[in-house]
PDB file of C-alpha atoms in Angstrom:
ATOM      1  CA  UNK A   1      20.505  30.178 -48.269  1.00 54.00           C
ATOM      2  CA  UNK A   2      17.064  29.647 -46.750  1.00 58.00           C
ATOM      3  CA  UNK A   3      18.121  26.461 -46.663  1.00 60.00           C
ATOM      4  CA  UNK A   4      21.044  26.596 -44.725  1.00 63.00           C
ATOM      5  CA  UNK A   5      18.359  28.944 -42.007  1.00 63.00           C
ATOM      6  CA  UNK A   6      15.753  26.528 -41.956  1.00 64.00           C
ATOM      7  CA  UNK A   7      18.351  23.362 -41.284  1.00 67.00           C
ATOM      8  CA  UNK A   8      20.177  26.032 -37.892  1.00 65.00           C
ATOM      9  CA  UNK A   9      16.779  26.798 -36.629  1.00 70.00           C
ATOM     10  CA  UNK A  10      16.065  22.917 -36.254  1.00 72.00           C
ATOM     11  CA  UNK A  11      18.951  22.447 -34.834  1.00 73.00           C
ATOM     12  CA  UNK A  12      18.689  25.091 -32.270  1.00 71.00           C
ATOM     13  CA  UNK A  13      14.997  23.801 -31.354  1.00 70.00           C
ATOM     14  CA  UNK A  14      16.447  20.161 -31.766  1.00 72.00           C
ATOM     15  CA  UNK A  15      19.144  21.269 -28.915  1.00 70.00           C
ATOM     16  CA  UNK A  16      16.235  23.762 -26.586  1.00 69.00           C
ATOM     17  CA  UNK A  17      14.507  20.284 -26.048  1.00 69.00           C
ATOM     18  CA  UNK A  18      17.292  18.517 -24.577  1.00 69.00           C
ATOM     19  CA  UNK A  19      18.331  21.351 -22.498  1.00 69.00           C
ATOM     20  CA  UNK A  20      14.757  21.454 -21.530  1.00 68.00           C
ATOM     21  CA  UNK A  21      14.570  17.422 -21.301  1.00 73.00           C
ATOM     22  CA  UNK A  22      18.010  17.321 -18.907  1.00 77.00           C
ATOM     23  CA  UNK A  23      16.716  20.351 -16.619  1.00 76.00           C
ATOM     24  CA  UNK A  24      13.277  18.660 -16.594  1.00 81.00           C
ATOM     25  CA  UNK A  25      15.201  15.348 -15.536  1.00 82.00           C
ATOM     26  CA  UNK A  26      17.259  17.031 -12.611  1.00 82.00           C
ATOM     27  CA  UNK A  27      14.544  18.563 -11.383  1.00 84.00           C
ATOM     28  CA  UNK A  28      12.689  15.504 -11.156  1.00 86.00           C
ATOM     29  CA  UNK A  29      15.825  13.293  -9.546  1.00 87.00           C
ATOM     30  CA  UNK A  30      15.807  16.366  -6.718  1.00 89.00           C
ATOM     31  CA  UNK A  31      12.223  16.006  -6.135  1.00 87.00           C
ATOM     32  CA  UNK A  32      12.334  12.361  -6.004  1.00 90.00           C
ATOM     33  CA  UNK A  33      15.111  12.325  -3.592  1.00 91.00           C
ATOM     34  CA  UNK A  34      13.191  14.993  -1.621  1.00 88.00           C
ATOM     35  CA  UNK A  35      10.307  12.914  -1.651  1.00 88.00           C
ATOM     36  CA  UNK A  36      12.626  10.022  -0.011  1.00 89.00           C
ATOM     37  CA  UNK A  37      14.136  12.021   2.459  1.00 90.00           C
ATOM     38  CA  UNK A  38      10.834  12.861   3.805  1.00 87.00           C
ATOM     39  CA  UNK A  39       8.923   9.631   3.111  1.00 89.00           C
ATOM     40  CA  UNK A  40      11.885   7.357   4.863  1.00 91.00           C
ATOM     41  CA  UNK A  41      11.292   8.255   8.508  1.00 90.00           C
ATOM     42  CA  UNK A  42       7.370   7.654   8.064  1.00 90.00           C
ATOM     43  CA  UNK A  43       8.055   4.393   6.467  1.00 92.00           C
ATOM     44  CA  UNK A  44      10.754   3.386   9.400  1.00 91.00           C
ATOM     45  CA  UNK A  45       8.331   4.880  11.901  1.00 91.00           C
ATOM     46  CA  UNK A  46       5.228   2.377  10.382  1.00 91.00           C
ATOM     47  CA  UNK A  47       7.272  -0.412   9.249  1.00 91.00           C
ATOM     48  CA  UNK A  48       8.933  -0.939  12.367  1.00 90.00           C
ATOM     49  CA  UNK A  49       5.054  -0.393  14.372  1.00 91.00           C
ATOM     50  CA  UNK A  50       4.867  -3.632  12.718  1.00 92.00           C
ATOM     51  CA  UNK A  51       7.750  -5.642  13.549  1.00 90.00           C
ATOM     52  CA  UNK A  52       8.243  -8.185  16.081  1.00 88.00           C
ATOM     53  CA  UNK A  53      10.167  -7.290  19.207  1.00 83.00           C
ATOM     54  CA  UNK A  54      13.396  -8.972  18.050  1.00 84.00           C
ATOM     55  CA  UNK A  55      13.770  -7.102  14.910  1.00 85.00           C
ATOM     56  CA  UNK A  56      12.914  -3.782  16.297  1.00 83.00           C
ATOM     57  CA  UNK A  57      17.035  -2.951  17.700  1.00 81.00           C
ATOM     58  CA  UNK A  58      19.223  -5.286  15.392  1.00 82.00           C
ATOM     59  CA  UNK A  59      23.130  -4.933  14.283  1.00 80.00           C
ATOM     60  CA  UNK A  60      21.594  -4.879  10.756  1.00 82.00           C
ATOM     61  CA  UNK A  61      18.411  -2.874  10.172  1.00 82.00           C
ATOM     62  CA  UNK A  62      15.744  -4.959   9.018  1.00 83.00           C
ATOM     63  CA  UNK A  63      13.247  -3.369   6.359  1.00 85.00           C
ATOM     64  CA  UNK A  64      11.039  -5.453   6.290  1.00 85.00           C
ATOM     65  CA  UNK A  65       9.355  -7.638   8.837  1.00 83.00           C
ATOM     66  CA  UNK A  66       9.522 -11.574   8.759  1.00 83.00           C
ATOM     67  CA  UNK A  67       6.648 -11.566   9.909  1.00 84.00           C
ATOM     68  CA  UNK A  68       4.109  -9.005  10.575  1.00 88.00           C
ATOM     69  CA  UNK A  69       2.760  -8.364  14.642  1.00 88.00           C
ATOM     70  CA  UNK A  70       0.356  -6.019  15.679  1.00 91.00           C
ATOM     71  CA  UNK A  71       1.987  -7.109  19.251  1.00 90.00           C
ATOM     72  CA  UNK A  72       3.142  -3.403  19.684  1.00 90.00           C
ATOM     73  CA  UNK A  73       0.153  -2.039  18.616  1.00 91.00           C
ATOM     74  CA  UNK A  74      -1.617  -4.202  21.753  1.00 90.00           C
ATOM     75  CA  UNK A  75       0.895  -3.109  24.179  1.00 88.00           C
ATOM     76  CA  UNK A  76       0.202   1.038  22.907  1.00 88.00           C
ATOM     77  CA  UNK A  77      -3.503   0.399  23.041  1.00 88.00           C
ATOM     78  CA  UNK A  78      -4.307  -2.271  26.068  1.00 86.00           C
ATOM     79  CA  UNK A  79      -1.184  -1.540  28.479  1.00 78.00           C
ATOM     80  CA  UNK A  80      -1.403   1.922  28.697  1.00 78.00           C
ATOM     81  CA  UNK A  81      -4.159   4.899  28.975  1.00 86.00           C
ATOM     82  CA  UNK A  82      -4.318   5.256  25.551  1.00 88.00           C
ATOM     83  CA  UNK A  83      -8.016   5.465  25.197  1.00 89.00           C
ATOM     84  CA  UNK A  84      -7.996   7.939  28.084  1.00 92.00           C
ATOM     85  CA  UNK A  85      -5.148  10.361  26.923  1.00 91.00           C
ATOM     86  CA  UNK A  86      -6.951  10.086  23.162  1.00 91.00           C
ATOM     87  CA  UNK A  87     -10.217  11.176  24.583  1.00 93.00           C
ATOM     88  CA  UNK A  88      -8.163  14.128  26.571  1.00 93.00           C
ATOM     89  CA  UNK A  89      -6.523  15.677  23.143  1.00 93.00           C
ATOM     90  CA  UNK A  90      -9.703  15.241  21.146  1.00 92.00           C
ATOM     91  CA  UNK A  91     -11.401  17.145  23.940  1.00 95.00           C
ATOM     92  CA  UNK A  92      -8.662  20.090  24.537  1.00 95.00           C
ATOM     93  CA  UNK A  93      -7.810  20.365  20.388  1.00 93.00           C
ATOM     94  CA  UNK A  94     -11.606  20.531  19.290  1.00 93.00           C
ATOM     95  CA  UNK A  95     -12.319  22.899  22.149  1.00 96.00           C
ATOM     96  CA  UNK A  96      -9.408  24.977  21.433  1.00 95.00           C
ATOM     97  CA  UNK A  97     -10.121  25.169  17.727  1.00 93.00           C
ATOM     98  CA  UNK A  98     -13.574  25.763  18.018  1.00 95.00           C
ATOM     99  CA  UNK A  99     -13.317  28.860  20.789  1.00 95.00           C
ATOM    100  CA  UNK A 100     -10.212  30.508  18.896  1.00 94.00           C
ATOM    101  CA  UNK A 101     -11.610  30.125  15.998  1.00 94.00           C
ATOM    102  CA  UNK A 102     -14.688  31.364  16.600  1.00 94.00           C
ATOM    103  CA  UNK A 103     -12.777  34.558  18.820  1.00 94.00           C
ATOM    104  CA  UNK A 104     -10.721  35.393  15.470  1.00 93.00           C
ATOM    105  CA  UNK A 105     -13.787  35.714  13.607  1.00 93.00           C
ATOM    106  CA  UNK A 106     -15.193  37.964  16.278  1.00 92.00           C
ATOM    107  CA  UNK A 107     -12.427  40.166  16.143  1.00 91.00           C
ATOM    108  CA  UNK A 108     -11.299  40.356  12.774  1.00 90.00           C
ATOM    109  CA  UNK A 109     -14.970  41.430  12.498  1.00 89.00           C
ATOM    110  CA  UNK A 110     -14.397  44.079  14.724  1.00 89.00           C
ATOM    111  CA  UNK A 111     -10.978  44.840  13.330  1.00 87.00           C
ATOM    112  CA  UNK A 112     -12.114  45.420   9.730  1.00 84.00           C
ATOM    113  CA  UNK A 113     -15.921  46.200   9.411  1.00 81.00           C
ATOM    114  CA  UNK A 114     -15.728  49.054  12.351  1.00 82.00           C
ATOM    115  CA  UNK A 115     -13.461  52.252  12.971  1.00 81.00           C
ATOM    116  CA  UNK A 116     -12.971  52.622  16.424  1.00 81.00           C
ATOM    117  CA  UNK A 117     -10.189  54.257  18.469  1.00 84.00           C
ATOM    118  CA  UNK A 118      -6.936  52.549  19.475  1.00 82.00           C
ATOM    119  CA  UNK A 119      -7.686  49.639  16.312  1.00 82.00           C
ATOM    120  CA  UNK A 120      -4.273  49.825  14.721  1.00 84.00           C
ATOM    121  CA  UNK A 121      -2.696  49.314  18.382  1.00 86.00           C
ATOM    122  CA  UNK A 122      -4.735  46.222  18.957  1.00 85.00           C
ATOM    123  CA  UNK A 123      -3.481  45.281  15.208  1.00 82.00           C
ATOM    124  CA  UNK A 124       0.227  45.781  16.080  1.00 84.00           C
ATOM    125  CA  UNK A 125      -0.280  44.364  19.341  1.00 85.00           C
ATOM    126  CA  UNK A 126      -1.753  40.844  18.123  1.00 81.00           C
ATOM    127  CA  UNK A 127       1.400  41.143  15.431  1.00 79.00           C
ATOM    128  CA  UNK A 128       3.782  41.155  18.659  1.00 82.00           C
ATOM    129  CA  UNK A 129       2.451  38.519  20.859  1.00 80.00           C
ATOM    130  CA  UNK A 130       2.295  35.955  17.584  1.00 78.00           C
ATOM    131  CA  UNK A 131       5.711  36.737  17.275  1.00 80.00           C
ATOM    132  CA  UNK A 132       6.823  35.966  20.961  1.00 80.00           C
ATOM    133  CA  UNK A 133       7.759  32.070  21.290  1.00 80.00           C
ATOM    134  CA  UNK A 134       5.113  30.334  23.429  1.00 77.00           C
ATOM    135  CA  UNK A 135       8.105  28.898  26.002  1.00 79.00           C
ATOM    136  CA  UNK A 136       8.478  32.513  27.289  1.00 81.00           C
ATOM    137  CA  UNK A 137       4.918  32.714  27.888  1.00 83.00           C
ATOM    138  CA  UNK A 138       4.876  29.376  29.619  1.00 87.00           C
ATOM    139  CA  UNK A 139       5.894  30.703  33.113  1.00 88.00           C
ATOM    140  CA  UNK A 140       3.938  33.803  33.097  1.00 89.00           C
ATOM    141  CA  UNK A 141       1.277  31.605  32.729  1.00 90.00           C
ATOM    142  CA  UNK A 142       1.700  28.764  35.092  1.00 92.00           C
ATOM    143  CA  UNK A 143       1.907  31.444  37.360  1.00 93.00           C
ATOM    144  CA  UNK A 144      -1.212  32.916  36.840  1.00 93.00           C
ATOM    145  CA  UNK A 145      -2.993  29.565  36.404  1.00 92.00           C
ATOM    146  CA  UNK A 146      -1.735  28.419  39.678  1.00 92.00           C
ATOM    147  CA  UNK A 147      -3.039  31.802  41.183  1.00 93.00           C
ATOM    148  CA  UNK A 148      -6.359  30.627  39.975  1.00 93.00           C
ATOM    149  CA  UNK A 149      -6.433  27.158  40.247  1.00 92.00           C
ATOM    150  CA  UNK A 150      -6.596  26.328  36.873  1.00 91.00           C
ATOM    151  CA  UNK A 151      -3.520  24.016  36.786  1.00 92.00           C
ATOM    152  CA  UNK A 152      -4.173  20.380  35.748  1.00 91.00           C
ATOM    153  CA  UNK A 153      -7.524  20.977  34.531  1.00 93.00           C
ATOM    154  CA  UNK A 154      -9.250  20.417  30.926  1.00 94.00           C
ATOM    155  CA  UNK A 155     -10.267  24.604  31.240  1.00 94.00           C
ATOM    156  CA  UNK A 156      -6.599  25.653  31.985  1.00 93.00           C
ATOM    157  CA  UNK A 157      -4.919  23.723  28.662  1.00 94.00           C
ATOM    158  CA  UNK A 158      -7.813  25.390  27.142  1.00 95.00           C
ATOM    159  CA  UNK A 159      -7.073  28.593  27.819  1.00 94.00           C
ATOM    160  CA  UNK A 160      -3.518  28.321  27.408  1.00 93.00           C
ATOM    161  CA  UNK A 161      -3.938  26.767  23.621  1.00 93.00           C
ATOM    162  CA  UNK A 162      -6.304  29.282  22.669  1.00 93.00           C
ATOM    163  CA  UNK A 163      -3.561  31.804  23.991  1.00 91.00           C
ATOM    164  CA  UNK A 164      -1.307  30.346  22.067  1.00 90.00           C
ATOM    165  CA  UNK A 165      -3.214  29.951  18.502  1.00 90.00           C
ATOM    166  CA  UNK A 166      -5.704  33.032  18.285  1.00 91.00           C
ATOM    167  CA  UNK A 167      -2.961  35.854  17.764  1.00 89.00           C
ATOM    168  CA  UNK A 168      -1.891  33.826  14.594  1.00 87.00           C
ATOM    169  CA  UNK A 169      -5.478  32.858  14.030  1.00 90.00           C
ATOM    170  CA  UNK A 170      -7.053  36.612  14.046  1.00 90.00           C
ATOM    171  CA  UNK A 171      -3.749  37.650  11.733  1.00 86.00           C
ATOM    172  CA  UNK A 172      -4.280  35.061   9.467  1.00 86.00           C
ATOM    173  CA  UNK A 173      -8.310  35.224   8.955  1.00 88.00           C
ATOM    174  CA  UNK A 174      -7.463  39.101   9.041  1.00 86.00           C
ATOM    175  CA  UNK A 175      -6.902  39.165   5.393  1.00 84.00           C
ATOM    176  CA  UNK A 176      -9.718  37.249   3.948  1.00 86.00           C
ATOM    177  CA  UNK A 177     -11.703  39.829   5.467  1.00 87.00           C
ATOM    178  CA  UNK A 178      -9.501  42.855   3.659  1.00 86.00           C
ATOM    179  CA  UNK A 179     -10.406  41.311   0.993  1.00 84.00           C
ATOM    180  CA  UNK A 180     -14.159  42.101   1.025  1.00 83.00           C
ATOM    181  CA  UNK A 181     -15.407  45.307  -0.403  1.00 83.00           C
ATOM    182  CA  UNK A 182     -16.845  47.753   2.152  1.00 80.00           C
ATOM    183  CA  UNK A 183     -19.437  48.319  -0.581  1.00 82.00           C
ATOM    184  CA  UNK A 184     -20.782  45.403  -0.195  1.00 83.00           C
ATOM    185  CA  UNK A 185     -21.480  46.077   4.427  1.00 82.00           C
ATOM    186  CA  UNK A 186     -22.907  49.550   3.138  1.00 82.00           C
ATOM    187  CA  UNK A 187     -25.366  48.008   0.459  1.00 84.00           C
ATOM    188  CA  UNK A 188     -26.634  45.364   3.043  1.00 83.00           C
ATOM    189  CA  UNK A 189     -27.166  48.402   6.155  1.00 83.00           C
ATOM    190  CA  UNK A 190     -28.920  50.794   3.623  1.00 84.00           C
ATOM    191  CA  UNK A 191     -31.264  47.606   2.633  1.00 83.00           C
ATOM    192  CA  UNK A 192     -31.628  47.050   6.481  1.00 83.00           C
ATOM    193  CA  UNK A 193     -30.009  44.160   7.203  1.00 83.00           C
ATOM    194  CA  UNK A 194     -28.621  43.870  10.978  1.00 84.00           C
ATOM    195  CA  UNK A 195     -25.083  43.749  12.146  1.00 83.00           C
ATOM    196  CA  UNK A 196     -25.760  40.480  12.937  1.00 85.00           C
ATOM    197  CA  UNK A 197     -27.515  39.358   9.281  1.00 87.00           C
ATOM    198  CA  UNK A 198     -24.311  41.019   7.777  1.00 86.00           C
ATOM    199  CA  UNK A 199     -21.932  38.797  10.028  1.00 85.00           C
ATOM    200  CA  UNK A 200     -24.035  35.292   9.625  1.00 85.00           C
ATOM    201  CA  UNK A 201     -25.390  35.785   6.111  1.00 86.00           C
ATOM    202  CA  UNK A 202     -23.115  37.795   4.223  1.00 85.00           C
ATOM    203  CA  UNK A 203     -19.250  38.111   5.787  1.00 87.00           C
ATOM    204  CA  UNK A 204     -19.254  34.387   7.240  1.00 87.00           C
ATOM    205  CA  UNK A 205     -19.487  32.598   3.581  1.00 86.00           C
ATOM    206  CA  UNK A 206     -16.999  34.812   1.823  1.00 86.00           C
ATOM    207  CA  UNK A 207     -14.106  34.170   4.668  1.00 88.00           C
ATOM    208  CA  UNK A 208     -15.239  30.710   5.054  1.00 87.00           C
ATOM    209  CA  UNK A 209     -11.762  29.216   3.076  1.00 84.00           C
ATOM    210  CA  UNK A 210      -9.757  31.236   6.127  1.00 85.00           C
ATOM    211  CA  UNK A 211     -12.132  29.877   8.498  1.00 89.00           C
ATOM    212  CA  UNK A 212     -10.947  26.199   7.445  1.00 86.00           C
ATOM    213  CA  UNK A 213      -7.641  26.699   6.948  1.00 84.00           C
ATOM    214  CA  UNK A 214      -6.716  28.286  10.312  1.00 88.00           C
ATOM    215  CA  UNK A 215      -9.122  25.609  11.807  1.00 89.00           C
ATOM    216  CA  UNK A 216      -6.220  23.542  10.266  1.00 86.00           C
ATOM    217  CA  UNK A 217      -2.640  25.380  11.741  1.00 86.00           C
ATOM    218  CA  UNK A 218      -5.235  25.730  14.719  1.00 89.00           C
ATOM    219  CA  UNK A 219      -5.648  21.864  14.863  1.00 90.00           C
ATOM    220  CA  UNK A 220      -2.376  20.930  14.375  1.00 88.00           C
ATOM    221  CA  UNK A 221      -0.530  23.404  16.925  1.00 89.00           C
ATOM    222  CA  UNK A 222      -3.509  22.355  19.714  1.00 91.00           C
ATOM    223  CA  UNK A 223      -3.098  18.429  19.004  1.00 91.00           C
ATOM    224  CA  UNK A 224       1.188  18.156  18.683  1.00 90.00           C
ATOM    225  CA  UNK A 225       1.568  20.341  21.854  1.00 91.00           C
ATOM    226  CA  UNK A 226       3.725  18.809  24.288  1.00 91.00           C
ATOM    227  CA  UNK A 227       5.266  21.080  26.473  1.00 91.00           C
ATOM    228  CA  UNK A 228       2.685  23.033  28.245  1.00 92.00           C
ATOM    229  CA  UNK A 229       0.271  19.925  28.225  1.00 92.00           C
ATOM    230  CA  UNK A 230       3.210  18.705  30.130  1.00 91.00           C
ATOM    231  CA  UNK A 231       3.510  21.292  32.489  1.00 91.00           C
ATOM    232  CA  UNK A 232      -0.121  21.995  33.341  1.00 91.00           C
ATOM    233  CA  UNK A 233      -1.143  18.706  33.745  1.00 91.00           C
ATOM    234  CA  UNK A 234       0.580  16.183  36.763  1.00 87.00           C
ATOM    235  CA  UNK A 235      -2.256  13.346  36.693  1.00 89.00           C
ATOM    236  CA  UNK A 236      -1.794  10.802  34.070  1.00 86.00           C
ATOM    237  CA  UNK A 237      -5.724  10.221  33.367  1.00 88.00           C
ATOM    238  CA  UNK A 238      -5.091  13.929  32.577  1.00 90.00           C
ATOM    239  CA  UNK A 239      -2.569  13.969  29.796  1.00 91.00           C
ATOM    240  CA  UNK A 240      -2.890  14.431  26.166  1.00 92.00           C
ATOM    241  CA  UNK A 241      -1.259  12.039  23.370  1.00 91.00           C
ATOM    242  CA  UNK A 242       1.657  13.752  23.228  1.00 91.00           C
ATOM    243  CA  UNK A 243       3.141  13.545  26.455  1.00 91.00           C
ATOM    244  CA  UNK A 244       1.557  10.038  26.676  1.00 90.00           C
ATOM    245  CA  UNK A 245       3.690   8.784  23.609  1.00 88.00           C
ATOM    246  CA  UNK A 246       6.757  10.302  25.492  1.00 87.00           C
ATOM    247  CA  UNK A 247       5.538   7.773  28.824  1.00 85.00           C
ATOM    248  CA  UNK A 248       7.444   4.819  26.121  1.00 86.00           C
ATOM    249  CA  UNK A 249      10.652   6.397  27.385  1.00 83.00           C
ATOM    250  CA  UNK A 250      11.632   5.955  30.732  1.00 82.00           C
ATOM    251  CA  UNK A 251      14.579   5.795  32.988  1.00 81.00           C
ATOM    252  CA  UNK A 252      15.061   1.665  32.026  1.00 82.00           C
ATOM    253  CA  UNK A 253      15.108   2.183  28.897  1.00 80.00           C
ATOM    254  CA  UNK A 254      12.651   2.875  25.600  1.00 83.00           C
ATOM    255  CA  UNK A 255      10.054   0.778  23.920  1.00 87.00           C
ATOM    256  CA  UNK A 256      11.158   1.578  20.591  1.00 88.00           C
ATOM    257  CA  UNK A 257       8.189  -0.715  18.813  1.00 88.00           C
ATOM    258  CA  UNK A 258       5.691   0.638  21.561  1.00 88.00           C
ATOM    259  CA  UNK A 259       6.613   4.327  20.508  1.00 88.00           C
ATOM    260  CA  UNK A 260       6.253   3.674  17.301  1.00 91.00           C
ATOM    261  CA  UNK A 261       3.106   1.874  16.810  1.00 91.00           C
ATOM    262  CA  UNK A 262       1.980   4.557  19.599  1.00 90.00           C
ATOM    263  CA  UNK A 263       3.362   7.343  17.014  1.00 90.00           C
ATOM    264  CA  UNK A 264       0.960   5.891  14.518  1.00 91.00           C
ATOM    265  CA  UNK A 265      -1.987   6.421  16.313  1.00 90.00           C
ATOM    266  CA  UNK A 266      -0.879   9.705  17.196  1.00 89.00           C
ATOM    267  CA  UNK A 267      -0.443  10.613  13.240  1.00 88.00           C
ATOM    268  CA  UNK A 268      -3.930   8.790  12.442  1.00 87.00           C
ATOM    269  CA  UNK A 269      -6.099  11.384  13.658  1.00 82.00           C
ATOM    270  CA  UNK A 270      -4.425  14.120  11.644  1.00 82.00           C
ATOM    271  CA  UNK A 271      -4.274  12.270   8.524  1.00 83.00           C
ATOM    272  CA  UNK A 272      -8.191  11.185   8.523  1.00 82.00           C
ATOM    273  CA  UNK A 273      -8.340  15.220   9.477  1.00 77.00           C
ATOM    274  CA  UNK A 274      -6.273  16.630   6.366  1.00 77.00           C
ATOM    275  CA  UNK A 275      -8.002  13.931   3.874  1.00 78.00           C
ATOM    276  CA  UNK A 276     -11.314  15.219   4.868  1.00 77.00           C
ATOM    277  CA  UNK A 277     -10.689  18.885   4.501  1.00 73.00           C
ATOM    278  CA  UNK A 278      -7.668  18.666   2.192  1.00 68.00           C
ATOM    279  CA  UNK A 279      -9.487  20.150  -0.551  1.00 64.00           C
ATOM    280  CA  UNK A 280     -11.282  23.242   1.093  1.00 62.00           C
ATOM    281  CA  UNK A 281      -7.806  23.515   2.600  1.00 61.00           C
ATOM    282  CA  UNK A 282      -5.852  24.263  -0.383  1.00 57.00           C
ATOM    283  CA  UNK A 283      -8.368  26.310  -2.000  1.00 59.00           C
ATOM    284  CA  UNK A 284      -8.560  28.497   1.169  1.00 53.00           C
ATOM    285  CA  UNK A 285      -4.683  28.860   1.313  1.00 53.00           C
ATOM    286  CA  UNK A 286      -4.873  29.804  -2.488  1.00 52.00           C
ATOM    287  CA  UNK A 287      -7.877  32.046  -2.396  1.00 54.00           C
ATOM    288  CA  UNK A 288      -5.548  33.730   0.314  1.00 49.00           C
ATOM    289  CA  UNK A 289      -2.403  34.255  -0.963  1.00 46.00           C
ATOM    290  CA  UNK A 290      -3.968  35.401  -4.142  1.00 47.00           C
ATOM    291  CA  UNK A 291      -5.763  38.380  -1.635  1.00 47.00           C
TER     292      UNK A 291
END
């Protein structure tokens, strides 16, 4: 009789594992062919950077190269203002990230460590404008920009990313600093430290993971902006990468190698930017959804 137990529960655990085995399988197939869904227009995008020009627009799509050219990558980097535009989104992005940034802090700051009247509008408020979607703030703005004089100008693309980014950046560093016990302000002001000890010494290095990872969204909305670097700025020398990758498409047609090889020097800077920070990244993204 014990037996006849002993031989059913084997088989049950004998038939758990393959269940388990084929559901582990499946899963696996759908993330591989996730992973190739994703992966395949990076690999077209690089592989065909490095084709030559007769193999870039065929009847039958070439994979692979014949021969590899870095003939596209020469016309991206020599035959137009690459340098120049480069220099322009390195210059707006870190600018941008830096100041909003730096303006969330300040205000979450004020937000959380400090009762004042008229906080929780200020809260809801930020909560609306993040909400609102930036091309119906686009007018408004050139308006006002043109009133000032602030169209096609380093200062006005400035101002308008940092408008753009700090309502999600003050919500999103907003709850690192929840998650600090008061106790901990009140123990530092009855030892005498000064607002300004308690800000540089003991709240910056506890929301430092928020810090870097909405330096990141920060980064990333600031440097793939097209539209309003497209709007506020009319001189070439003036433009930011992502309006110069769209220069490979004209009225006579697109320079489908050019745009890509250009489209990989667009991506390189963000990549080098993630690997860097990649780890403080995650562990700030964790550390705040776990608070």
């Amino acid at each position: 009789m014990s037996q006849g137990i002993h031989q059913h529960s084997q088989t049950a655990v004998i038939k758990a594992k393959r269940r388990f085995k084929w559901g582990q399988l499946r899963t696996n197939i759908a993330g591989l062919l996730f992973c190739i869904i994703w992966f395949f227009p990076v690999y077209w995008m690089t592989i065909t950077a490095f084709k030559p020009r007769n193999e870039v627009m065929t009847v039958n799509p070439v994979f692979l190269p014949t021969h590899w050219s870095l003939q596209n990558f020469r016309t991206a980097i020599f035959q137009t203002q690459f340098i120049t535009n480069l220099f322009n989104s390195i210059l707006t992005t870190t600018v941008s990230v830096v100041l909003s940034v730096l303006l969330a802090f300040l205000a979450c700051a004020a937000l959380t460590l400090y009762r004042f009247k008229g906080r929780r509008s200020i809260i809801v408020t930020v909560l609306a404008i993040q909400m609102l979607p930036g091309t119906a703030l686009l007018i408004p703005q050139f308006i006002v920009f043109n009133q000032l004089g602030l169209l096609n100008s380093y200062i006005g693309l400035i101002l308008a990313y940092i408008a753009a980014v700090l309502p999600f950046s003050i919500w999103n560093m907003r709850g690192f600093f929840l998650a600090i016990p008061v106790d901990i302000f009140e123990s530092a002001r009855v030892e005498g430290a000064s607002e300004w000890q308690i800000l540089r010494m003991i709240t910056f290095p506890l929301v430092a993971p928020g810090i870097i990872s909405t330096s990141v969204f920060a980064f990333i909305a600031a440097w793939n902006d097209y539209l309003t670097a497209f709007t506020f700025m009319k001189d070439q020398s003036k433009y930011t990468l992502p309006v110069w990758l769209a220069s490979f498409s004209t009225p006579m047609g697109t320079d489908f190698g050019g745009q890509m090889a250009a489209s990989v020097l667009f991506s390189l800077p963000v990549v080098i930017f993630f690997m860097i920070i990649q780890g403080n990244m995650v562990k700030g993204i964790t550390e705040g959804a776990i608070k």
